[in-house]
CSV table of C-alpha atoms and ligand atoms in Angstrom, one decimal:
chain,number,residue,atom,x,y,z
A,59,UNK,CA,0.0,0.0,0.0
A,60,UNK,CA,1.3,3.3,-1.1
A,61,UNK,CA,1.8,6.2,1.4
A,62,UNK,CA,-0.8,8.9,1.4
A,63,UNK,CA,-0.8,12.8,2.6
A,64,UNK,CA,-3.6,15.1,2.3
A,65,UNK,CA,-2.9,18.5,1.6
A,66,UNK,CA,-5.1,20.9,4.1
A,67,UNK,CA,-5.4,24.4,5.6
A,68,UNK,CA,-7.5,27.4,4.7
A,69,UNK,CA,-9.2,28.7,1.6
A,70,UNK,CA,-6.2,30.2,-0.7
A,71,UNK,CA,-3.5,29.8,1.9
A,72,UNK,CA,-2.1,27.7,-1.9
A,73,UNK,CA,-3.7,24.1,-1.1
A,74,UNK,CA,-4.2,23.8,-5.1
A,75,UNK,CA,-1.1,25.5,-5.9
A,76,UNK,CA,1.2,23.5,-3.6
A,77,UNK,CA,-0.3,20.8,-4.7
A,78,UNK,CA,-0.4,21.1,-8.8
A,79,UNK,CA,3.7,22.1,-7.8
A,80,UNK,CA,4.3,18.9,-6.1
A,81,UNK,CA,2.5,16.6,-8.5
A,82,UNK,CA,3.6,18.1,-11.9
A,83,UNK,CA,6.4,16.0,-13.3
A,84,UNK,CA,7.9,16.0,-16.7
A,85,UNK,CA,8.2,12.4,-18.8
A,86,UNK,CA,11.4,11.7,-17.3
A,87,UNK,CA,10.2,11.3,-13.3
A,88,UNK,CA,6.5,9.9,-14.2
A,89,UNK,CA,6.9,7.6,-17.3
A,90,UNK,CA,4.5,5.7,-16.4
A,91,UNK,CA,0.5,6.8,-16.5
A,92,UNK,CA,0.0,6.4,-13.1
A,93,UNK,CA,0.3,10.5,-12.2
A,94,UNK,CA,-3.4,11.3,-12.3
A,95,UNK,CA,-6.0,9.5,-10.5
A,96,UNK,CA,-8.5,12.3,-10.3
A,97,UNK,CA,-8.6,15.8,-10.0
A,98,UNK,CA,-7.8,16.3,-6.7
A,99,UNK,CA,-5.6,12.9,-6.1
A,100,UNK,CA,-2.1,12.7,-8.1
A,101,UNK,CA,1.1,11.3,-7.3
A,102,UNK,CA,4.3,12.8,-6.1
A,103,UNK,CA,7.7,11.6,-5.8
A,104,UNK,CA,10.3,11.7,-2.9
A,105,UNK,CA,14.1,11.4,-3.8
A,106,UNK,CA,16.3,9.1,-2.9
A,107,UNK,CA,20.2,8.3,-4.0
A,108,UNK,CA,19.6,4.9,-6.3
A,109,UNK,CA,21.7,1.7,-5.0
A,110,UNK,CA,22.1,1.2,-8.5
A,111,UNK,CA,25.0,4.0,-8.6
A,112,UNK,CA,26.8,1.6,-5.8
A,113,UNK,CA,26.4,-1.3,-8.0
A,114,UNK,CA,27.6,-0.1,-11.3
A,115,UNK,CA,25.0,-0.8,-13.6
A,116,UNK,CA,21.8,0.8,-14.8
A,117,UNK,CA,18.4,0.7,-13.2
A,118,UNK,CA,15.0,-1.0,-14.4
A,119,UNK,CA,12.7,0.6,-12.0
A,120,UNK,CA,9.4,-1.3,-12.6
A,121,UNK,CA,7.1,1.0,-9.6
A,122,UNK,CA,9.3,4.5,-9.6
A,123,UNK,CA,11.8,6.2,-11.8
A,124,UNK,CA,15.5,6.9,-11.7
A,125,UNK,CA,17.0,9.5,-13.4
A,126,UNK,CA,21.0,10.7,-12.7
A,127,UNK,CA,21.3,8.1,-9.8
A,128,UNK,CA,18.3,9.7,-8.1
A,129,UNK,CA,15.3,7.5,-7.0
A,130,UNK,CA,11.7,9.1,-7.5
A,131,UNK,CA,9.7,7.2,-5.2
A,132,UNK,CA,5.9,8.0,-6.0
A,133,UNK,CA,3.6,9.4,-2.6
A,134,UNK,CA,-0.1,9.4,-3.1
A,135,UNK,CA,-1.3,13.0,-2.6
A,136,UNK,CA,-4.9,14.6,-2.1
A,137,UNK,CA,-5.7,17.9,-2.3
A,138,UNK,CA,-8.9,18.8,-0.5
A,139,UNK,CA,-11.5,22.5,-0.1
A,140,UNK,CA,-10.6,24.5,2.1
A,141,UNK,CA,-11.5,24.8,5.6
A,142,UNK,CA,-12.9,27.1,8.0
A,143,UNK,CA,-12.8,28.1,11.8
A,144,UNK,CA,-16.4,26.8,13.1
A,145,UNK,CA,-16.6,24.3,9.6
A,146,UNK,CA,-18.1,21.7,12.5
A,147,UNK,CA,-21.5,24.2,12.7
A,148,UNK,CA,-21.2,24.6,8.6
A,149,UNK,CA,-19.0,27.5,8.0
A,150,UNK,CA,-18.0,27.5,4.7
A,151,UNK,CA,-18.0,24.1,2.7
A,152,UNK,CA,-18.1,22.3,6.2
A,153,UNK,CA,-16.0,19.5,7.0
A,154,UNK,CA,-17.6,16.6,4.9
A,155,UNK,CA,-14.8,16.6,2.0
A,156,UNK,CA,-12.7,15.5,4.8
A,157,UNK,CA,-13.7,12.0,4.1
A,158,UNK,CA,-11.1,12.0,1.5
A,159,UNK,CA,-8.6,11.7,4.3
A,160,UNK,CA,-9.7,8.6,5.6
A,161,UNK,CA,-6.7,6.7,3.9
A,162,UNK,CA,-4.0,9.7,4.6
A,163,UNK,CA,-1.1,8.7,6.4
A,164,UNK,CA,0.1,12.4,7.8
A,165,UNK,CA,-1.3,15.6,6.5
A,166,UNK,CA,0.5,19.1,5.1
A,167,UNK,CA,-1.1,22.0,6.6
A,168,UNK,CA,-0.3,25.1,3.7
A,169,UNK,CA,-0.1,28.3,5.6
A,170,UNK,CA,0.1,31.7,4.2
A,171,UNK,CA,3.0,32.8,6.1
A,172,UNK,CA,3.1,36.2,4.2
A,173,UNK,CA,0.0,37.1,6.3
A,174,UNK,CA,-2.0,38.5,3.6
A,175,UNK,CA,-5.4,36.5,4.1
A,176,UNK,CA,-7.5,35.9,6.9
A,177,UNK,CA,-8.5,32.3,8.7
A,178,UNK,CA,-11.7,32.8,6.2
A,179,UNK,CA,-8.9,33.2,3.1
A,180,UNK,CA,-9.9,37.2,2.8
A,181,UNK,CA,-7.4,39.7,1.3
A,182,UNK,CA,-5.8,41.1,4.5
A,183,UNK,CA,-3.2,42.4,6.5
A,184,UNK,CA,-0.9,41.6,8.9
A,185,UNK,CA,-2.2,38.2,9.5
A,186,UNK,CA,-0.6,35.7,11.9
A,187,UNK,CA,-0.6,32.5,10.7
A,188,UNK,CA,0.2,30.4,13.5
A,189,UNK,CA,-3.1,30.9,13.8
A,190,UNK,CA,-4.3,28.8,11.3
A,191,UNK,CA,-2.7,25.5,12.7
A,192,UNK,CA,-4.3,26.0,15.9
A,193,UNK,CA,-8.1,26.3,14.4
A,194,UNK,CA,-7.7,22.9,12.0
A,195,UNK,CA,-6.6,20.7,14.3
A,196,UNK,CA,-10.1,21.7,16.3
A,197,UNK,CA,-12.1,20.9,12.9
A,198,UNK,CA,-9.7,17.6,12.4
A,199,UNK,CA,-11.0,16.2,15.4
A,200,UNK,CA,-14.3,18.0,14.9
A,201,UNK,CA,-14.7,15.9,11.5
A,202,UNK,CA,-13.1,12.8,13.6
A,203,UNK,CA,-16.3,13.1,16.3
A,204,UNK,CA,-19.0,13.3,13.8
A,205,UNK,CA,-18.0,10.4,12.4
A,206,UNK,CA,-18.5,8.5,15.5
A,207,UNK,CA,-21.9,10.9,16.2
A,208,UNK,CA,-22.8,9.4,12.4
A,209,UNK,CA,-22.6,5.7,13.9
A,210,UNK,CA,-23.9,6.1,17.2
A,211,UNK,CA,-26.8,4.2,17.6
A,212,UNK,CA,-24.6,1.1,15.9
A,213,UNK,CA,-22.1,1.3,18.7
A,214,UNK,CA,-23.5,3.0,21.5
A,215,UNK,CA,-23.9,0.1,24.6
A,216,UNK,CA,-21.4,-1.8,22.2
A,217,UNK,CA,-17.4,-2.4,23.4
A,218,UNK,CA,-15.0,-0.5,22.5
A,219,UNK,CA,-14.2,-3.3,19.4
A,220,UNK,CA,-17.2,-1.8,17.7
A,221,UNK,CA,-15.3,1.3,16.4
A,222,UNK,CA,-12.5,-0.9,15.2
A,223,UNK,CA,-13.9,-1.0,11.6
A,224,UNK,CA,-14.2,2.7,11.7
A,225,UNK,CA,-10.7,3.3,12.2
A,226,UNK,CA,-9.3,0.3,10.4
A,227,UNK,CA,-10.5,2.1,6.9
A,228,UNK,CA,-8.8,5.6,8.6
A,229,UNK,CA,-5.1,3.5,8.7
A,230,UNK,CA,-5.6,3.2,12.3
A,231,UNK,CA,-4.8,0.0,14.4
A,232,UNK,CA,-7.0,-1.8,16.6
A,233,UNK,CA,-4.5,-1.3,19.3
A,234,UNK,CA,-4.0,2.4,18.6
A,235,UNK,CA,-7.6,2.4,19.9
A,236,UNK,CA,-7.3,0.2,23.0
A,237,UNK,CA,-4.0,2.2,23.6
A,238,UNK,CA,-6.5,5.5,23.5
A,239,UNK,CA,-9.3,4.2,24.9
A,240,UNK,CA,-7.4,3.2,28.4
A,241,UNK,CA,-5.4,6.4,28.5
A,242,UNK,CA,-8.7,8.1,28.4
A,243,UNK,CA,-10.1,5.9,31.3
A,244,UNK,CA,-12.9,5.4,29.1
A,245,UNK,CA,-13.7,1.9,30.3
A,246,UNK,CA,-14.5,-1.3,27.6
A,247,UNK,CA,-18.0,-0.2,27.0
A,248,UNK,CA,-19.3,3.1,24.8
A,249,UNK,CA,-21.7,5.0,27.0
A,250,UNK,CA,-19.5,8.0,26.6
A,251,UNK,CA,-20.6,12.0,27.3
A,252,UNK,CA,-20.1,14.1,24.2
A,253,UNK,CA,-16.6,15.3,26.0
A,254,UNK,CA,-15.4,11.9,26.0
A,255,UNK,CA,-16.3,11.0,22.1
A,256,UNK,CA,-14.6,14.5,21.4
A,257,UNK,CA,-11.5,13.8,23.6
A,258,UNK,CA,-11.2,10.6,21.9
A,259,UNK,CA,-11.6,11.7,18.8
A,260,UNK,CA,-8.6,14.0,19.5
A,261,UNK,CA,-6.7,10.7,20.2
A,262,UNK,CA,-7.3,9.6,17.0
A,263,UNK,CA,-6.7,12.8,15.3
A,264,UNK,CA,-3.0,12.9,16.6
A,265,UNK,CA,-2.2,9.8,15.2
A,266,UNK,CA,-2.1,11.5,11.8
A,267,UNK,CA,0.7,13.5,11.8
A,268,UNK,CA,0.3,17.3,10.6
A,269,UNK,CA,3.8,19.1,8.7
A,270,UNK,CA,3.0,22.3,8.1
A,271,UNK,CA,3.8,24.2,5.1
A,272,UNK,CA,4.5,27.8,5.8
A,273,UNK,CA,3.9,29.2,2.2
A,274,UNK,CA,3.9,32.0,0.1
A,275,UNK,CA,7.4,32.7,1.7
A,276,UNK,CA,8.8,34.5,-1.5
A,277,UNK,CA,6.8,37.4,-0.2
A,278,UNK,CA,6.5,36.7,3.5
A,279,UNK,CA,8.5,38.8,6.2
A,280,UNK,CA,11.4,36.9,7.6
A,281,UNK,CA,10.6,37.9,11.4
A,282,UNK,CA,7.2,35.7,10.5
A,283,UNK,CA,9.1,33.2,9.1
A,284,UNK,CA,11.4,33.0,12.3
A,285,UNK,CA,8.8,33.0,14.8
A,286,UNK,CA,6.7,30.4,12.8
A,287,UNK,CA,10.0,28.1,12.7
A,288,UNK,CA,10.3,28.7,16.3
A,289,UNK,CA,7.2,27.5,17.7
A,290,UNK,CA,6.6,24.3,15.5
A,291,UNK,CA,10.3,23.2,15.7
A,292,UNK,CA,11.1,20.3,13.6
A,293,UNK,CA,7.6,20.6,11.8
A,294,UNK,CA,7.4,23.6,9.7
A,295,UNK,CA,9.5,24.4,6.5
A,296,UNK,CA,8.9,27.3,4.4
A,297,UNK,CA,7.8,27.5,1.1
A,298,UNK,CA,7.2,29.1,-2.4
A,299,UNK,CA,4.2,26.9,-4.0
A,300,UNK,CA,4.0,29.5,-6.8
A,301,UNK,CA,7.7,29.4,-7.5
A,302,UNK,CA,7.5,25.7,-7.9
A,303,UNK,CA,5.0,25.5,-10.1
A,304,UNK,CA,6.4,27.7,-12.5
A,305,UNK,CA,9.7,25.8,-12.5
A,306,UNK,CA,7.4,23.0,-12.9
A,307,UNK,CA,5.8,24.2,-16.0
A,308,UNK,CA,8.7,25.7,-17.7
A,309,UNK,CA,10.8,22.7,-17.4
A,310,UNK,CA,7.9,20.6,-19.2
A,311,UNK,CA,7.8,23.6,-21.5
A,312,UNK,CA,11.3,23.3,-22.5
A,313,UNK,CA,12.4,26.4,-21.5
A,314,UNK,CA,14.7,25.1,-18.4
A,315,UNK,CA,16.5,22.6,-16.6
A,316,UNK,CA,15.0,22.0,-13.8
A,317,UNK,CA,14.6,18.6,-11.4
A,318,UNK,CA,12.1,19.1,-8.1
A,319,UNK,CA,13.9,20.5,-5.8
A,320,UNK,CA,17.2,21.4,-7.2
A,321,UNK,CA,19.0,24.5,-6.0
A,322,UNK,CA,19.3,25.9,-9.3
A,323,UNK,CA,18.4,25.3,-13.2
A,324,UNK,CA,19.7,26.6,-16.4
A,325,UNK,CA,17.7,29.1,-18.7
A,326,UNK,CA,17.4,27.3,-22.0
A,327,UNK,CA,15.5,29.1,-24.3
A,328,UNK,CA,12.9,31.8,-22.8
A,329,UNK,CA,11.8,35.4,-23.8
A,330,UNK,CA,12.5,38.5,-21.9
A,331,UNK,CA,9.6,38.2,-19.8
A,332,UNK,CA,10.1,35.4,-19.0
A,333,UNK,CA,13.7,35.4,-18.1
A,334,UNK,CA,12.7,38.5,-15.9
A,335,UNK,CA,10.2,36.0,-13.8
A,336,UNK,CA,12.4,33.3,-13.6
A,337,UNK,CA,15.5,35.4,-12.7
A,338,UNK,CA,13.9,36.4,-9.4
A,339,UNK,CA,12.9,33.1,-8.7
A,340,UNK,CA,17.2,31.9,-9.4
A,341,UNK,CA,17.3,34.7,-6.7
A,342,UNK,CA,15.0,33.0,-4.3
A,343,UNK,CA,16.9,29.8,-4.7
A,344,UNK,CA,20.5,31.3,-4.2
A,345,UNK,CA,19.2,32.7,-0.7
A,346,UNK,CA,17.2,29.6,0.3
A,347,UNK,CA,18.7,27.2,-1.2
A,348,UNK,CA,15.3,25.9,-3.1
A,349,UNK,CA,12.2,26.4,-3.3
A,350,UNK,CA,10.8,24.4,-0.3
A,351,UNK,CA,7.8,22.4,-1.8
A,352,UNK,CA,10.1,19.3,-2.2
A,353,UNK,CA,12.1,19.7,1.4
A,354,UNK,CA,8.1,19.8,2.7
A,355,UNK,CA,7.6,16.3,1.3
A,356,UNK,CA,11.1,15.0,2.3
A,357,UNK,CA,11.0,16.2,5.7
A,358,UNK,CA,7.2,15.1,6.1
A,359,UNK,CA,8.0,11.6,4.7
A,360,UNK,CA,11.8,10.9,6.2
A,361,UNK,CA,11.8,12.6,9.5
A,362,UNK,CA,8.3,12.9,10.8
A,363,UNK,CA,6.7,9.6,9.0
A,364,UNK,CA,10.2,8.1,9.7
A,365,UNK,CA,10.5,6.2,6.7
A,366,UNK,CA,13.0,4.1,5.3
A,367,UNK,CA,13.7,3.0,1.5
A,368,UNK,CA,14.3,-0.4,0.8
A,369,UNK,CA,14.7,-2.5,-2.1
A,370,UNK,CA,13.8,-6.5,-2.6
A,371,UNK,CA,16.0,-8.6,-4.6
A,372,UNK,CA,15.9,-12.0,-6.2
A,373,UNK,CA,19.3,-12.3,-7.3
A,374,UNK,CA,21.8,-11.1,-4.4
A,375,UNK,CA,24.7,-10.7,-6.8
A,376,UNK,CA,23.0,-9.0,-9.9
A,377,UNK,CA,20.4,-7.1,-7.9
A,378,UNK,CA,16.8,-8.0,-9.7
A,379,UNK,CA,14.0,-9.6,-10.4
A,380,UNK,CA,13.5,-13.2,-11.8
A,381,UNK,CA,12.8,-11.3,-15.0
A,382,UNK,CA,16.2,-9.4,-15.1
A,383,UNK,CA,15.0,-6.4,-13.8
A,384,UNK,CA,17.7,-4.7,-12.0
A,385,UNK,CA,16.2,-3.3,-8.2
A,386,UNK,CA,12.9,-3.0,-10.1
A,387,UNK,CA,11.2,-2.0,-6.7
A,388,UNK,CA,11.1,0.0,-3.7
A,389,UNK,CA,9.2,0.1,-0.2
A,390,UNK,CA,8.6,2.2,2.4
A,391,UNK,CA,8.9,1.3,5.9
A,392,UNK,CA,9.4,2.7,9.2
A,393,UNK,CA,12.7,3.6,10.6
A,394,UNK,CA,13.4,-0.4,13.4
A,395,UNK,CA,11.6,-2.3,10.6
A,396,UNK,CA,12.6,-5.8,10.6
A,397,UNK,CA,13.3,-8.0,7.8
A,398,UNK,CA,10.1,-9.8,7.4
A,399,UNK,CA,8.4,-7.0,7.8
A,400,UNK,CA,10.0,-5.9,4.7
A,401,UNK,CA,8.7,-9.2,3.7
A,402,UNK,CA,5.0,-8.8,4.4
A,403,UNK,CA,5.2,-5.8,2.8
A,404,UNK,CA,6.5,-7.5,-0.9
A,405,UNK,CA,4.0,-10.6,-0.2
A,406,UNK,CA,2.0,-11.8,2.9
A,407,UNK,CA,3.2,-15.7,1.6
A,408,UNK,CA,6.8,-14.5,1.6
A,409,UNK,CA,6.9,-13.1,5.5
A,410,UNK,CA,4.8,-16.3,6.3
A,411,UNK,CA,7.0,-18.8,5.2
A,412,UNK,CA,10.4,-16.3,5.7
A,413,UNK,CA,13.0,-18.6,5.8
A,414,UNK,CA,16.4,-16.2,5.7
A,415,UNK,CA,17.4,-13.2,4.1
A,416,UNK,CA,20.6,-11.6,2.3
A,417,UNK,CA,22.5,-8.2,2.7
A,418,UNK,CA,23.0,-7.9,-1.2
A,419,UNK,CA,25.7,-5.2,-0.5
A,420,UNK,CA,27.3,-6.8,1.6
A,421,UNK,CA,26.5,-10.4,0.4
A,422,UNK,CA,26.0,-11.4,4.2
A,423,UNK,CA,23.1,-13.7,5.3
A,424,UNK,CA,21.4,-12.0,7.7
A,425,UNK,CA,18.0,-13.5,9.9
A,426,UNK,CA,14.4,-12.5,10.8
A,427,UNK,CA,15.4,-10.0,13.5
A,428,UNK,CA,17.4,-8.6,11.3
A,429,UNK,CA,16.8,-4.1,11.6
A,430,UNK,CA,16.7,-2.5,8.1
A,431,UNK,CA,18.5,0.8,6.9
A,432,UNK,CA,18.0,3.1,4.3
A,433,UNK,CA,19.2,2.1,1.4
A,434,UNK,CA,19.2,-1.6,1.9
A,435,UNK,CA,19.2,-4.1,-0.9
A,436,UNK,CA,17.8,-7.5,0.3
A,437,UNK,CA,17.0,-10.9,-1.0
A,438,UNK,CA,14.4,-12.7,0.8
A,439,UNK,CA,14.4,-16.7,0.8
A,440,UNK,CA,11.3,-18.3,1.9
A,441,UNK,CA,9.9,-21.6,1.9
B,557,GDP,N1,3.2,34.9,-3.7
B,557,GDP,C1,2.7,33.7,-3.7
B,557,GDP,N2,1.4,33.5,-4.0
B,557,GDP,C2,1.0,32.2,-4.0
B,557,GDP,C3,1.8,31.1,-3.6
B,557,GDP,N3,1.1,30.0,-3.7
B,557,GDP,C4,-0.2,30.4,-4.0
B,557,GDP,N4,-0.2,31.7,-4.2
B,557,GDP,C5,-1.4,32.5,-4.7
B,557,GDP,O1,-2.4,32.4,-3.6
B,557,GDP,C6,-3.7,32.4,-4.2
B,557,GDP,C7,-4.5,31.2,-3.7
B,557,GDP,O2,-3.9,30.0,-4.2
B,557,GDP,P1,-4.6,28.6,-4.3
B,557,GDP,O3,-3.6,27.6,-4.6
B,557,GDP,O4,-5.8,28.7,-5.2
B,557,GDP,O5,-5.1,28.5,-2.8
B,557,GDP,P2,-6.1,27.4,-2.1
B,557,GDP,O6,-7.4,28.1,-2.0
B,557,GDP,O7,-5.5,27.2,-0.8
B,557,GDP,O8,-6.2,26.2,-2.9
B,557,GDP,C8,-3.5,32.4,-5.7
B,557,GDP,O9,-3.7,33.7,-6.2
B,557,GDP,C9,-2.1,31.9,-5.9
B,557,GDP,O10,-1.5,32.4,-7.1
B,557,GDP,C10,3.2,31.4,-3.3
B,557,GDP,O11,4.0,30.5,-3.0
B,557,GDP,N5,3.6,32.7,-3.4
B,558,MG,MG1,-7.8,25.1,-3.7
């Protein structure tokens, strides 16, 4: 199963532009047609360094892409309305679109740290916009409770395993419940107050991570953008959405080089105009180093999701697939993973019947305990 992140925040904070940046890729990174799914779901890519580079020999990716020794490893993203304070009592477009969250794994918030909007998204001034994390994680677990309020009178009297289902299809365990549901106090049967469903829901809402995107930072004051990387240490990055898009386009266009997330690209053939915008954004990138959108991603996925690349193998010496294919896939894991883990992931039967596994770099048999790394190339023998 793919990991997915929902893309969330308020109305023009640059949901649709952060997310049409983040999902536009040329021929080279999405070869394959599996970019749009609709028009609010499309794929993005993380980057990794390819093994393949360490192996001397080319690459057959069969479920990414590699291009220059760099990995695009696709992320399932959804970009959703925007949302309100007070959504919960049907401001604005409410919180029912939220159900195309259910399968996120972590959420972006997009900000608009250049303070220029509102929490409503109206032109404005002065805005703070640490504001707007503190109002969605209220609606988050707002939309979390109705869902509960929706099922009541099937699991009211019931124990707590009645709700399992409801979080099973939101990615959440059954013992992520139990684990909430005793912190709580809240006892093995549901006769909870309306406190209790909302404090639960809370529970459940923090198991979804949230990253927040502070964008529109080409144009947002750097005391702002100090204070808002202050208080959300470790889960904020700044952003230009607009300025990744239009690298975006212009690289499909022809007119640069340009990979996601590079700290610079080469003019190839633009007019004046156009040289004029994209020489402020070459600006932008010599003082920050890039334009963000990508480092939200990377950050979101490798630090707070914790996730670990890793890539099965058939044949330990030449690195692929029965078919030839040299590391023609890659999975995601979290960071203490074992090796059948890595297993179950590539087939149920294969972690089932896991018999032994091998370090393909460093040829070495390694067994079932065994704790995966970034990076690793592993052939798995089962029975
Ligand atoms: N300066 C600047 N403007 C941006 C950026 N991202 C989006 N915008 C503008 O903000 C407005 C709202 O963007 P949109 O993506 O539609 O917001 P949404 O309502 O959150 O989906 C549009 O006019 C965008 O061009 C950015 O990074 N920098
Ligand atoms: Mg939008």
């Amino acid at each position: 199963m793919s990991i997915s992140i929902g893309v969330v925040g308020k109305p023009n904070a640059g949901k649709s532009t952060f997310f049409s940046a983040l999902t536009l890729a040329d021929a080279k990174i999405a070869p394959f047609p599996f970019t749009t799914i609709e028009p609010n779901k499309a794929t993005a890519y993380i980057r990794k360094s390819c093994p393949h580079t360490d192996l001397g020999k080319p690459c057959t990716p069969r479920d990414s892409s590699c291009v220059d020794g760099v990995r695009f490893i696709p992320i399932a993203i959804t970009d959703v309305a925007g949302l309100v304070p007070d959504a919960h009592l049907g401001k604005g477009l409410g919180l029912q679109f939220l159900d195309d969250l259910r399968q996120a794994d972590a959420l972006v918030q997009v900000i608009d740290a250049s303070g220029r909007t509102d929490l409503e998204g109206n032109s404005s001034q002065d805005c703070d916009p640490a504001k707007e994390v503190e109002f969605l994680e209220k609606e988050i677990t707002y939309w979390i409770s109705g869902i509960l309020e929706k099922n009541w009178d099937k699991i009211k009297g019931k124990s707590v395993s009645a709700v399992y289902d409801i979080f099973s299809s939101m990615k959440i365990t059954n013992a992520t419940v139990d684990a909430a549901v005793s912190r709580l106090g809240l006892g093995q049967t549901i006769n909870w107050t309306d406190e209790q469903r909302y404090a639960f829901a809370d529970e459940m809402r923090k198991t979804k991570p949230i990253f927040i995107a502070a964008n529109k930072a080409d144009c947002a004051e750097e005391a702002v953008l100090n204070a808002l990387k202050e208080k959300f240490q470790g889960r904020v990055v700044f952003c230009s959405a607009a300025y990744e898009l239009a690298l975006r386009k212009a690289a499909k266009a022809g007119a640069v080089d340009y990979l996601p997330g590079a700290s610079s690209f080469e003019i190839k053939n633009a007019n004046e105009e156009q040289k004029k915008a994209l020489e402020s954004i070459l600006k932008y990138l010599g003082k920050n180093g890039q334009t963000g959108v990508q480092e939200v991603l990377e950050t979101l996925v490798n630090n707070m999701l914790g996730l670990i690349a890793t890539y099965p193998v058939e044949d330990e010496n030449k690195w692929c697939d029965r078919k030839g294919n040299v590391l023609p896939n890659v999975f995601l894991l979290p960071k203490n993973s074992n090796v059948v883990q890595m297993a179950g992931m590539v087939h149920s039967d294969l972690a089932k019947n896991f018999i032994t596994a091998v370090d393909a770099r460093k040829k070495l048999r390694i067994g079932k305990d065994y704790i995966l790394k970034d990076g690793d190339v592993i052939k798995i023998v089962s029975g």
